[in-house]
Short mmCIF file of C-alpha atoms in Angstrom, two decimals:
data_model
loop_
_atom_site.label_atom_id
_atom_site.label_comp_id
_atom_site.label_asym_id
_atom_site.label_seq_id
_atom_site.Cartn_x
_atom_site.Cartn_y
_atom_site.Cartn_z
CA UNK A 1 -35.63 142.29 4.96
CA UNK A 2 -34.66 145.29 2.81
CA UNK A 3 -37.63 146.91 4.27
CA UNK A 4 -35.88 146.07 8.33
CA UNK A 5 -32.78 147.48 6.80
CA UNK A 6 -34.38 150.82 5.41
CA UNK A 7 -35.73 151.18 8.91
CA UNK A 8 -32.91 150.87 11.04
CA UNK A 9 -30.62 153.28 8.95
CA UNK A 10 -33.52 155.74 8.62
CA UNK A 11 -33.90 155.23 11.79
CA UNK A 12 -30.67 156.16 12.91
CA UNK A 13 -30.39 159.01 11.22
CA UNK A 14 -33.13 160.56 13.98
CA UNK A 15 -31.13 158.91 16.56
CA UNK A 16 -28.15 161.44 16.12
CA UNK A 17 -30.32 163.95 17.51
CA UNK A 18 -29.87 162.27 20.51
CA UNK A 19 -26.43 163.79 21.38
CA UNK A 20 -28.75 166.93 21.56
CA UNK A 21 -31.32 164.90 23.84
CA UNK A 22 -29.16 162.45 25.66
CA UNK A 23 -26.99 165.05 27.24
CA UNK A 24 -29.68 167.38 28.69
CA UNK A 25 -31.86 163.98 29.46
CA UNK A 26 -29.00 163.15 31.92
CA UNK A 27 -28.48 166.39 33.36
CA UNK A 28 -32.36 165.79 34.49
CA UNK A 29 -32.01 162.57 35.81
CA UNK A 30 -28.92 163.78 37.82
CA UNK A 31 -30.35 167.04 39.31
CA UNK A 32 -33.46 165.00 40.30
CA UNK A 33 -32.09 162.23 41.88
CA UNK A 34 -29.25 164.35 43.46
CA UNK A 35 -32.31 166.57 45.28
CA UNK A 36 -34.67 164.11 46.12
CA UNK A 37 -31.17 162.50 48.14
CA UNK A 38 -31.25 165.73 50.06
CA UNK A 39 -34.97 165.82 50.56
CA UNK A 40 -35.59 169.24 48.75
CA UNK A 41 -39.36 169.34 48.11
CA UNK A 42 -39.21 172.92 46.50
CA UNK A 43 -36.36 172.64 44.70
CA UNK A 44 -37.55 169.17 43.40
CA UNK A 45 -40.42 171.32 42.07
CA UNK A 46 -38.30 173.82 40.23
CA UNK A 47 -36.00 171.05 38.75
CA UNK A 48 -39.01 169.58 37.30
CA UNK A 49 -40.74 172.48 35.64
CA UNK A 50 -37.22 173.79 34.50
CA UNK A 51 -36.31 170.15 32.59
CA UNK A 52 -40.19 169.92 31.01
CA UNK A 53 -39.38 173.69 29.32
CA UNK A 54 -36.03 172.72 28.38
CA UNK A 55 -37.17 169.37 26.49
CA UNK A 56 -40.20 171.08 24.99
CA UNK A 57 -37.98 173.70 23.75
CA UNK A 58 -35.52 171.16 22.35
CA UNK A 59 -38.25 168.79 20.67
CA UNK A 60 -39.30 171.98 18.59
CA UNK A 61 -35.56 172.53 17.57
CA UNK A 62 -34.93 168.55 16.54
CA UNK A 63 -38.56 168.55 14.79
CA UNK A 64 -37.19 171.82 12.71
CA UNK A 65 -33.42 169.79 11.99
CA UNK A 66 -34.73 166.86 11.61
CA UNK A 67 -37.35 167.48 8.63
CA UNK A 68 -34.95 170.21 6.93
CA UNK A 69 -31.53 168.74 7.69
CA UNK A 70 -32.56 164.78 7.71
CA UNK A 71 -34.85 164.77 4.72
CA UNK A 72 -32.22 166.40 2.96
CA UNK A 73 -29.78 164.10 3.41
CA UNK A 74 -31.82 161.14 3.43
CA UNK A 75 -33.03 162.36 -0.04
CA UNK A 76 -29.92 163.15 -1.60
CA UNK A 77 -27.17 161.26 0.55
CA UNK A 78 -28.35 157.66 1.15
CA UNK A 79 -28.49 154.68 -0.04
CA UNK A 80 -32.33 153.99 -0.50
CA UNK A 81 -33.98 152.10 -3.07
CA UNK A 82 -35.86 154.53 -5.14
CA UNK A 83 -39.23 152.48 -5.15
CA UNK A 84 -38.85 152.74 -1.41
CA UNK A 85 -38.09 156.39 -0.67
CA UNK A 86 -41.36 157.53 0.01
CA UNK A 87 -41.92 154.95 2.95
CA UNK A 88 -38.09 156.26 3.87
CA UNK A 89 -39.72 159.64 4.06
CA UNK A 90 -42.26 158.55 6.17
CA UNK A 91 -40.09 156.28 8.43
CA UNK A 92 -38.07 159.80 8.90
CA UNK A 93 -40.63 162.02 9.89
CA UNK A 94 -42.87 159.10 12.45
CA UNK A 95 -39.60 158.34 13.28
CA UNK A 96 -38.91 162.19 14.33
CA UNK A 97 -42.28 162.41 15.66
CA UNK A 98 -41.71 159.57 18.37
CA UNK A 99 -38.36 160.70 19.40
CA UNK A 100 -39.67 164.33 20.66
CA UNK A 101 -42.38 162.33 22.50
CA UNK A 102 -40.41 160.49 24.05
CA UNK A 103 -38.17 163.61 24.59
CA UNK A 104 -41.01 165.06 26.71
CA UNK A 105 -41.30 162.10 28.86
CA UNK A 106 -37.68 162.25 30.35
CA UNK A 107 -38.61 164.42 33.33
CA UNK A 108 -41.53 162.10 34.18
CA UNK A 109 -39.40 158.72 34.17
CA UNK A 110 -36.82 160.60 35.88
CA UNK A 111 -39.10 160.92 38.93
CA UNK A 112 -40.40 157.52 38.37
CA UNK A 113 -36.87 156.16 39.03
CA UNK A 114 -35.46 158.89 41.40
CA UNK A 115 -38.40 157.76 43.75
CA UNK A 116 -37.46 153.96 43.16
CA UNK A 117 -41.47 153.00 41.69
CA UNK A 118 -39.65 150.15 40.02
CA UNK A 119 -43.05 148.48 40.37
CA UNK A 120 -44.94 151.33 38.35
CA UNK A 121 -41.85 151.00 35.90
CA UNK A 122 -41.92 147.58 34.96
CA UNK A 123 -45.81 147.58 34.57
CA UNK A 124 -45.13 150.49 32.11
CA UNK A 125 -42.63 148.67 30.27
CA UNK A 126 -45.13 145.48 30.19
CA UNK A 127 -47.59 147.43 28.77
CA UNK A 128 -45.27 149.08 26.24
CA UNK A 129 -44.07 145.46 25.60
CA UNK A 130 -47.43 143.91 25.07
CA UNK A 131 -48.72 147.53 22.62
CA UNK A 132 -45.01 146.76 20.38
CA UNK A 133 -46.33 143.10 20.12
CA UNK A 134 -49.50 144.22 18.81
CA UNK A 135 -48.04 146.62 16.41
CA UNK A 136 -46.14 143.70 15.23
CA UNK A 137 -49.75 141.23 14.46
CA UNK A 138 -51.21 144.43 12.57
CA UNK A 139 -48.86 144.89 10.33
CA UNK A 140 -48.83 141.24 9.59
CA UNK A 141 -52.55 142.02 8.88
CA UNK A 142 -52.28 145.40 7.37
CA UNK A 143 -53.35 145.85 3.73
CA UNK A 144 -51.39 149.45 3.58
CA UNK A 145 -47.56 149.42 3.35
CA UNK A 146 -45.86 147.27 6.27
CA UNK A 147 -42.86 149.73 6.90
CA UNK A 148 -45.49 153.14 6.68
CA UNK A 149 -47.85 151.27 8.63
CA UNK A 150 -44.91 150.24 11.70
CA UNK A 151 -43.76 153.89 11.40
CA UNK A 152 -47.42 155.23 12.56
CA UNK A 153 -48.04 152.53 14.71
CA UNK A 154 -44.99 153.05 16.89
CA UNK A 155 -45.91 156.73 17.46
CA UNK A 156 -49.33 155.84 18.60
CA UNK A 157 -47.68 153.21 20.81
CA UNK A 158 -45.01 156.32 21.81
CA UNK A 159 -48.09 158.27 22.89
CA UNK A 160 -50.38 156.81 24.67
CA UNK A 161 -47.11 155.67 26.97
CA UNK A 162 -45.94 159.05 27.48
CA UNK A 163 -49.66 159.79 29.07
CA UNK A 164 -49.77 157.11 30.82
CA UNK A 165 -46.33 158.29 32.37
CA UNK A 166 -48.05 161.89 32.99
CA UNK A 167 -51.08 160.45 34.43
CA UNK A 168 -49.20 158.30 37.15
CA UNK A 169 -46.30 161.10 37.79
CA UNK A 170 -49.29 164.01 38.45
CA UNK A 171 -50.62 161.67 40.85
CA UNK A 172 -48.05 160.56 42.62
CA UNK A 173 -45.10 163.11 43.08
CA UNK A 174 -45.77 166.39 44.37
CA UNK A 175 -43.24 168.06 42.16
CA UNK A 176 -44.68 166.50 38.79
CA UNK A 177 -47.16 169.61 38.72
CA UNK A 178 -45.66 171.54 36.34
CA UNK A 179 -45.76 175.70 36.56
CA UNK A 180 -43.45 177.65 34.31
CA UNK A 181 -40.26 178.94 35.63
CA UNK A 182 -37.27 180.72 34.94
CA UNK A 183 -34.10 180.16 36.74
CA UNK A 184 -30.94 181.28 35.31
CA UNK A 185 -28.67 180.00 37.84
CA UNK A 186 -30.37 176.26 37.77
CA UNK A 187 -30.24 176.55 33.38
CA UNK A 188 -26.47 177.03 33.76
CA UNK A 189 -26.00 174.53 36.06
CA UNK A 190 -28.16 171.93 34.07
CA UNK A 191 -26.86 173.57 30.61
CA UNK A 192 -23.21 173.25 31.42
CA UNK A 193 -23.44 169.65 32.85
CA UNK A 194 -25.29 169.01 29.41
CA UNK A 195 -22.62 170.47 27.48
CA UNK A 196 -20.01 168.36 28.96
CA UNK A 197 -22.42 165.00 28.48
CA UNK A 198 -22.69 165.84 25.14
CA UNK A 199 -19.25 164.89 23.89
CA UNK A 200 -20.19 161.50 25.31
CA UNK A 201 -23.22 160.87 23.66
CA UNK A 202 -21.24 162.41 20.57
CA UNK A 203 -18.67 160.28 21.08
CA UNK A 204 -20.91 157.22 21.24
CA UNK A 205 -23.37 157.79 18.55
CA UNK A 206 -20.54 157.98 15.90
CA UNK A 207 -19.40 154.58 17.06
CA UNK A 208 -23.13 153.17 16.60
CA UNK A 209 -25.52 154.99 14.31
CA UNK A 210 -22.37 156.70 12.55
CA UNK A 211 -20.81 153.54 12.15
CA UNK A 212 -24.27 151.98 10.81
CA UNK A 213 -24.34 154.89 8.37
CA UNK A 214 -20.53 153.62 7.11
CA UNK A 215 -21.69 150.35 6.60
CA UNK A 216 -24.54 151.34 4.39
CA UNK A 217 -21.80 153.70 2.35
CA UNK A 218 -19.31 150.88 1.88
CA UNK A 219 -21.57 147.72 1.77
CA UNK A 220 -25.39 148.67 0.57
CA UNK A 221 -28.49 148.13 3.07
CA UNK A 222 -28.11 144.63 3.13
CA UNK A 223 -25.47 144.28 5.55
CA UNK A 224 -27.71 147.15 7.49
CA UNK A 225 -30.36 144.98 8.10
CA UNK A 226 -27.85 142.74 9.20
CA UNK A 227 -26.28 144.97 11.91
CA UNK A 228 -29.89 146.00 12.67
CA UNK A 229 -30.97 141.97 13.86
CA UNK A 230 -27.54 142.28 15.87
CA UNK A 231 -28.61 144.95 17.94
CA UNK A 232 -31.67 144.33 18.26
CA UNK A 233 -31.42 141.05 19.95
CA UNK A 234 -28.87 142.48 21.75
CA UNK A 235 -30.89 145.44 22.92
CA UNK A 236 -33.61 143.12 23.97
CA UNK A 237 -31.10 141.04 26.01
CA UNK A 238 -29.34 144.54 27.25
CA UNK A 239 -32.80 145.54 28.44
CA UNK A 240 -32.73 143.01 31.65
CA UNK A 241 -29.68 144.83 32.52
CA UNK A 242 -30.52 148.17 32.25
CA UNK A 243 -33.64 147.48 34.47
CA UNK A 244 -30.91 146.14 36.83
CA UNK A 245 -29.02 149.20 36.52
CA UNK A 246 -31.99 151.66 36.78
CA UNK A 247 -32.66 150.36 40.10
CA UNK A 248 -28.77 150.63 41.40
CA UNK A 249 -28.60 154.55 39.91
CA UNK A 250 -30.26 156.38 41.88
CA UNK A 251 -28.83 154.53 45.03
CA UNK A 252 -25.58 155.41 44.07
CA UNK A 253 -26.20 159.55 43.21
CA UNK A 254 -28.27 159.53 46.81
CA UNK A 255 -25.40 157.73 48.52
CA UNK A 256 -23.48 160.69 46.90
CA UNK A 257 -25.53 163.80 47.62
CA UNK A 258 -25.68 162.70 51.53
CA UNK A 259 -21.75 162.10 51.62
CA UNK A 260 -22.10 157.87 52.02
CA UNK A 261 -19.24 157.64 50.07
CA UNK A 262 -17.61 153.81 51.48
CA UNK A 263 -21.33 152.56 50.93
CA UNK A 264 -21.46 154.69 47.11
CA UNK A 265 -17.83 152.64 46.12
CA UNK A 266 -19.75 149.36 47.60
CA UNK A 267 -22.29 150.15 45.27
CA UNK A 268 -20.75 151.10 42.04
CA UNK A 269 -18.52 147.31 42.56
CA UNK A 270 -21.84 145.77 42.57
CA UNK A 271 -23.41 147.26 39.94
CA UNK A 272 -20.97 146.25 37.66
CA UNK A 273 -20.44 142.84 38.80
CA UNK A 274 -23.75 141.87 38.71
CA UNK A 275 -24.72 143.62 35.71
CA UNK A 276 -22.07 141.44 33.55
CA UNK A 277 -23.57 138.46 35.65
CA UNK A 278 -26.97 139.23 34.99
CA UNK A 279 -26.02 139.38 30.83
CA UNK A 280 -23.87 136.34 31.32
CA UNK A 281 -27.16 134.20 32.37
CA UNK A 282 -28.84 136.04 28.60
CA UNK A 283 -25.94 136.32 26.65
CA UNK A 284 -24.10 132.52 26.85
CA UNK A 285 -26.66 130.31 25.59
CA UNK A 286 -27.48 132.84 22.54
CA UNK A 287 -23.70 132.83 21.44
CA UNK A 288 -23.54 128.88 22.20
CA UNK A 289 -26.81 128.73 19.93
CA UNK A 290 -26.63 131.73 17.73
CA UNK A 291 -27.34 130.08 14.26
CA UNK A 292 -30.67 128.35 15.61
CA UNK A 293 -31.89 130.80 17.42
CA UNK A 294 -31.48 133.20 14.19
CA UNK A 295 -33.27 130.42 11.70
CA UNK A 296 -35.87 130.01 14.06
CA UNK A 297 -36.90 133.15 14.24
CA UNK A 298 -36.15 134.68 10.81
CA UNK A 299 -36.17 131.28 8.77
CA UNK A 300 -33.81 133.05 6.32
CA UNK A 301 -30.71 135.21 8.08
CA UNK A 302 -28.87 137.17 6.15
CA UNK A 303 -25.41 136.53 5.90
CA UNK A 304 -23.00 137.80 8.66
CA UNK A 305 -25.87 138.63 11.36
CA UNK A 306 -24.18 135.10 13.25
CA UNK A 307 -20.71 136.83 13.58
CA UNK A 308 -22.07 140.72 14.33
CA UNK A 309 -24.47 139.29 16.86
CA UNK A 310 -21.84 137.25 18.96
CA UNK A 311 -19.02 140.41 18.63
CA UNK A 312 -22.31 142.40 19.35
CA UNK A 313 -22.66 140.71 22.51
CA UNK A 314 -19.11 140.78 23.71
CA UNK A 315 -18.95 144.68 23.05
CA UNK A 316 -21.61 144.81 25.77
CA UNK A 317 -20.49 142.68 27.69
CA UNK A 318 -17.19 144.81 28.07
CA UNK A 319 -19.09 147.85 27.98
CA UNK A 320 -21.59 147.84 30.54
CA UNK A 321 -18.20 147.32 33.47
CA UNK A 322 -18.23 151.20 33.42
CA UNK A 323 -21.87 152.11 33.57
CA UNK A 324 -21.80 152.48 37.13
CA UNK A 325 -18.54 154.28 37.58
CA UNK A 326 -19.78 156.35 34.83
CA UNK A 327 -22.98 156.99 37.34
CA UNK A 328 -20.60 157.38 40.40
CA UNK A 329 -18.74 159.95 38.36
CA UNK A 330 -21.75 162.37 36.97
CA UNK A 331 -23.63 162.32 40.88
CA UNK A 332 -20.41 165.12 41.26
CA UNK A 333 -21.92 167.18 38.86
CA UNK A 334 -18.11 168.20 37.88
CA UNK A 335 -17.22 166.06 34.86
CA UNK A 336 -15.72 168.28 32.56
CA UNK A 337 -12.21 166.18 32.65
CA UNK A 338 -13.92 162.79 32.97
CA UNK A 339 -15.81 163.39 30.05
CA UNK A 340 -13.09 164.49 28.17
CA UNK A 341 -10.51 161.85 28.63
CA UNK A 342 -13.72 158.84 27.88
CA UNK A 343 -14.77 160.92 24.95
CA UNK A 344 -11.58 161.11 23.39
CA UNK A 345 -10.79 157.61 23.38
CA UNK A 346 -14.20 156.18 22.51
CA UNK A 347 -14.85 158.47 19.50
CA UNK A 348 -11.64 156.54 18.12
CA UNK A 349 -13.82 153.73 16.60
CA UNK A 350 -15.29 155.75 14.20
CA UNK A 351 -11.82 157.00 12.54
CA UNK A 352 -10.04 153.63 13.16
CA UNK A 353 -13.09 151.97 11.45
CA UNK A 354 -13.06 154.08 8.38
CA UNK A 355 -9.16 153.40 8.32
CA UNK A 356 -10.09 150.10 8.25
CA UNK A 357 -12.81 150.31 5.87
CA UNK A 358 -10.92 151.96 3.25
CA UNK A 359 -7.85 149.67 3.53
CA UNK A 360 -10.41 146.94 2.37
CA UNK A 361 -10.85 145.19 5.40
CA UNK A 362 -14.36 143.05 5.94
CA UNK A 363 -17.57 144.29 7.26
CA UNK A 364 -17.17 142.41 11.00
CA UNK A 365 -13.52 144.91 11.36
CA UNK A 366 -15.49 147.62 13.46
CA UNK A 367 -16.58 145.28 15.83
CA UNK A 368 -12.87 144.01 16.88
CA UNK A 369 -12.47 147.54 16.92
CA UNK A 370 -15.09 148.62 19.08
CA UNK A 371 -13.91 145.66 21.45
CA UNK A 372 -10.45 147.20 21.20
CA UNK A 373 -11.39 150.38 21.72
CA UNK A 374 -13.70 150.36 25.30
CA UNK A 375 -11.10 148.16 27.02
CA UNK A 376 -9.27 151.19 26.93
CA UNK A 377 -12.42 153.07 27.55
CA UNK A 378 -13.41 150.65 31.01
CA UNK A 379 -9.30 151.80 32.37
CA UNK A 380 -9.88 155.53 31.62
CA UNK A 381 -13.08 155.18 33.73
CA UNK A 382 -11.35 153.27 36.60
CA UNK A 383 -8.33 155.55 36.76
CA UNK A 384 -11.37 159.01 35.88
CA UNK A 385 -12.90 157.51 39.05
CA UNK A 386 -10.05 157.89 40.88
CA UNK A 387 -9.00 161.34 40.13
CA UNK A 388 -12.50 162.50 40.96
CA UNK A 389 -13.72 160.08 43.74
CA UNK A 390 -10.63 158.71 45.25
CA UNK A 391 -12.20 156.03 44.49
CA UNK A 392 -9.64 152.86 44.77
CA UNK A 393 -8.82 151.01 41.38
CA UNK A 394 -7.61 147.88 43.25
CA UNK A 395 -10.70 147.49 44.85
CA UNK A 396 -12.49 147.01 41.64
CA UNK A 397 -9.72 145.27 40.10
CA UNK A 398 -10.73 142.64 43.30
CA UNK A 399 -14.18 142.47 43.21
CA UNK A 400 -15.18 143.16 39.65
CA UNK A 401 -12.39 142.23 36.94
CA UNK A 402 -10.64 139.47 38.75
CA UNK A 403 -14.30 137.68 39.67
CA UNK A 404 -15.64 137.81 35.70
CA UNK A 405 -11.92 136.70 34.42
CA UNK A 406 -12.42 133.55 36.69
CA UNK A 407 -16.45 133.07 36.34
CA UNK A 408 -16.97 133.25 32.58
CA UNK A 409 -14.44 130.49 31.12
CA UNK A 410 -15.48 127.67 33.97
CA UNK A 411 -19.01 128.97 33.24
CA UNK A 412 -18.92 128.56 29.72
CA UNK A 413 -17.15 124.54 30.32
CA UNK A 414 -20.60 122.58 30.97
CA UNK A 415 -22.89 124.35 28.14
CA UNK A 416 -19.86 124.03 25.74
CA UNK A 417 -19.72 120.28 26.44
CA UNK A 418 -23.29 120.20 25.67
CA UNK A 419 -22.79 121.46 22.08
CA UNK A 420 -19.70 119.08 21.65
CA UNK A 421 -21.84 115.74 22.35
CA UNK A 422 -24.99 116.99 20.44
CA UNK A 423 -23.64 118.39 17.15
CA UNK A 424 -26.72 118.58 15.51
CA UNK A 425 -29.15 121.71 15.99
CA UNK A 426 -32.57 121.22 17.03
CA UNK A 427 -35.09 122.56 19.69
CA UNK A 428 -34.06 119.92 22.21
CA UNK A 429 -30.53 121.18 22.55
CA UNK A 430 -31.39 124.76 22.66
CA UNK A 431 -33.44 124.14 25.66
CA UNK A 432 -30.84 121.66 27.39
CA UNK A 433 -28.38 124.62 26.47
CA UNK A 434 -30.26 127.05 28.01
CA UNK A 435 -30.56 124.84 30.87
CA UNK A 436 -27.10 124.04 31.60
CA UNK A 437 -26.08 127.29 31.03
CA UNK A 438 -28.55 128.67 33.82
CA UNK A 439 -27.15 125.60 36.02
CA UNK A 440 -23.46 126.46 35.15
CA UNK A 441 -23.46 130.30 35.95
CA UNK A 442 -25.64 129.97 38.81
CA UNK A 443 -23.00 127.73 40.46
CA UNK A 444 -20.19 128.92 39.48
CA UNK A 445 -21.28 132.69 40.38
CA UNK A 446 -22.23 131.39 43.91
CA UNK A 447 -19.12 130.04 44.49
CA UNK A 448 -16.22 132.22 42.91
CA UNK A 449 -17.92 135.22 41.84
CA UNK A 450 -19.70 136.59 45.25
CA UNK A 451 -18.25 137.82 48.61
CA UNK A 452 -19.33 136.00 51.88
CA UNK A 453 -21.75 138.48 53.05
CA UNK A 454 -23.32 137.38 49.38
CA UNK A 455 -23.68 134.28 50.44
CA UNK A 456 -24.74 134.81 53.57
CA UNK A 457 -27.85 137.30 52.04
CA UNK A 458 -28.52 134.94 49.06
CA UNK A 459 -28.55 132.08 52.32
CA UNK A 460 -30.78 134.08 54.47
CA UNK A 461 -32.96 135.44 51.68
CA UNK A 462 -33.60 131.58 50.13
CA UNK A 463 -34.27 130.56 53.38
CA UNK A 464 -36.74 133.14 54.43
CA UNK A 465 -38.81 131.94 51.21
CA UNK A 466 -38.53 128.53 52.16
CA UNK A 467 -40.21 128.99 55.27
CA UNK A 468 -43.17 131.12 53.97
CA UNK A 469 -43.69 128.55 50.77
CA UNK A 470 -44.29 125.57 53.83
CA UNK A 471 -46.48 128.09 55.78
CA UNK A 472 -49.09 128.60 52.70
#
């Protein structure tokens, strides 16, 4: 465990290089997407070749911060066991490694989901899944050091994905053939876009890896490893959305670039909707069955991972509401204001949580604060939207907020009755819970939380299978 706790704040010290990454790594996605909408072949090309020399250029520059600036501070700053700071060390620079792979690979998963391959995506992320689960048996098996040996491991794994991702791109997508290319206009473009993205992803990795980072100041790596279980089941559980999302993106910027804005707004409504509905079916019968599910799998939890992995889950939960007006918002290209106004209110968990830190208040404070904080985010979105859409607040008051307000609590009645007339844990309720919850939702979405013509394509679609299962 102290190990999973070294790893994750190690870890996220390399992840705050991605407020360098994350920024540009949109600006790709958004130029890509935005041309392919207009059908651009040759400027597709030069978009392409432009965002493979910026992230080269940019994995160079994070390899150079990273081992100067990170092992300096990870040496001399942190809170590492001194038996385990060579394996820290190592964790810092694989860790470093993997990141600018993955760096490189932007511009080819761009393309991947700009052209809608969702198919090519998920057998990808299958494969990825399946070489993570291996990692995991060898160092089960491994006589060298476990954390050195998952360190290595995941860079081979980060590898031979990003050629896999080259392979398929070069022979597939006409503009995956990189040449080099210099245009200034297109760098200013991309580079000013970028700058304004990056006080969001500054904004957000202070209230995550910074706020890991205060954790390990104030409570030890104990409590890191802690946080670290949190979000990793909740990553894992995010990760059904985000495939949910990645499909809906691009459909929104295209919608966009060919001036389909009535069908964009439809869009954006349902992205968020279903997205919280989607999480719902994940995210219920883990925070009904939290404390099981945790001694199953880890046999010994350490203590407070129950409560951060339940507030962990309702951050999200409130969180991913904006993800599509945030996508709605950047297929303008002009963000400057937008980004801004969500910037400056986000970033306040990281002050408020120190506040709170130093005023002696327990571990599990940030989390209410995060909560706090990104409701106030989600309005500045809706009323950001607005100003740079015209895009109607009431309408997603209507068909987002007002629909997951009534859905969750009549939702959550059946599974919650489960737990009151079987008060002792065990396998058998975890699978009735899971059940009922899957019954519960489904019902209760169909008939409060979708529109008519919902009905009427969830109707038509169940149908249509119907009739082909009897014709087999």
């Amino acid at each position: 465990m102290k190990d999973y706790g070294i790893y994750n704040v190690v870890g996220g010290v390399v992840a705050m290089f991605s407020l360098l990454s994350g920024s540009l790594s949109n600006a790709i996605s958004r130029y890509i997407t935005f041309e392919l909408g207009r059908g651009d072949t040759e400027r597709l090309k030069i978009i392409f070749s432009t965002s493979v020399n910026i992230q080269a250029g940019l994995s160079l520059l994070i390899m150079l911060l990273g081992v100067v600036g990170g092992g300096w501070f990870l040496n001399t700053h942190m809170s590492i066991p001194s038996d385990r700071l060579v394996a820290a060390n190592w964790v810092l620079y694989c860790s470093l490694l993997m990141f600018c792979i993955n760096l490189i690979s932007i511009p080819y998963n761009a393309c991947i989901i700009a052209h809608e391959r969702m198919t090519a995506f998920a057998y990808v992320s299958i494969l990825e899944a399946s070489l993570k689960l291996l990692v995991c048996y060898i160092i089960v098996i491994s006589p060298f050091d476990k954390l050195i040996s998952y360190a290595v491991l995941l860079v081979i794994v980060a590898f031979v994905i990003r050629l896999v991702y080259g392979l398929y791109c070069n022979r597939h997508f006409a503009e995956c053939h990189y040449k080099f290319v210099h245009d200034k206009a297109l760098l200013k473009q991309m580079g000013s876009f970028a700058g304004w993205q990056f006080l969001t992803h500054t904004s957000w990795l202070f209230n995550t890896q910074g706020v890991n980072i205060l954790i390990n100041l104030y409570f030890g790596v104990a409590l890191n490893a802690a946080r670290g279980i949190a979000t990793q089941v909740d990553a894992a559980v995010q990760q059904f959305v985000s495939n949910f999302m990645t499909a809906i993106n691009p459909q929104i910027t295209k919608c966009y670039a060919i001036g389909d804005i009535d069908n964009m707004f439809k869009l954006v409504c349902r992205g968020a909707k279903f997205s919280y509905y989607l999480l719902l079916f994940f995210a219920l019968p883990i925070m009904l069955e939290t404390d099981y599910i945790l001694t199953l799998w880890l046999k010994n939890v350490p203590d407070h991972t129950v409560l951060f992995l339940r507030l962990t889950i309702i951050g999200s939960m409130l969180n991913i509401l904006g993800n599509s007006l945030l996508t709605a918002c950047m297929a303008t290209g002009n963000i400057k204001k937008y980004t801004i106004w969500v910037s400056s209110v986000g970033v306040l968990v990281f002050p408020l949580t120190i506040l709170a830190y130093e005023c002696g208040s327990p571990v599990e404070s940030t989390y209410v604060i995060f909560i706090l904080v990104y409701i106030a985010v989600l309005l500045v979105k809706i009323l950001m939207s607005k100003k740079l859409l015209n895009f109607p607040p009431v309408l997603f008051i209507r068909e987002v907020l007002l629909k997951i307000i009534i859905i969750t609590p009549f939702a959550v009645i059946l599974p919650y009755l489960v737990i009151v007339l079987m008060p002792e844990e065990s396998f058998e309720r975890l699978i009735i819970t899971a059940l009922t919850c899957l019954f519960s939702i489904s019902c209760v979405i169909y008939l409060l939380g979708l529109s008519n013509s919902e009905r009427t394509l969830i109707k038509e679609k169940a149908i249509l299978k119907y009739r082909r299962f009897l014709h087999k």
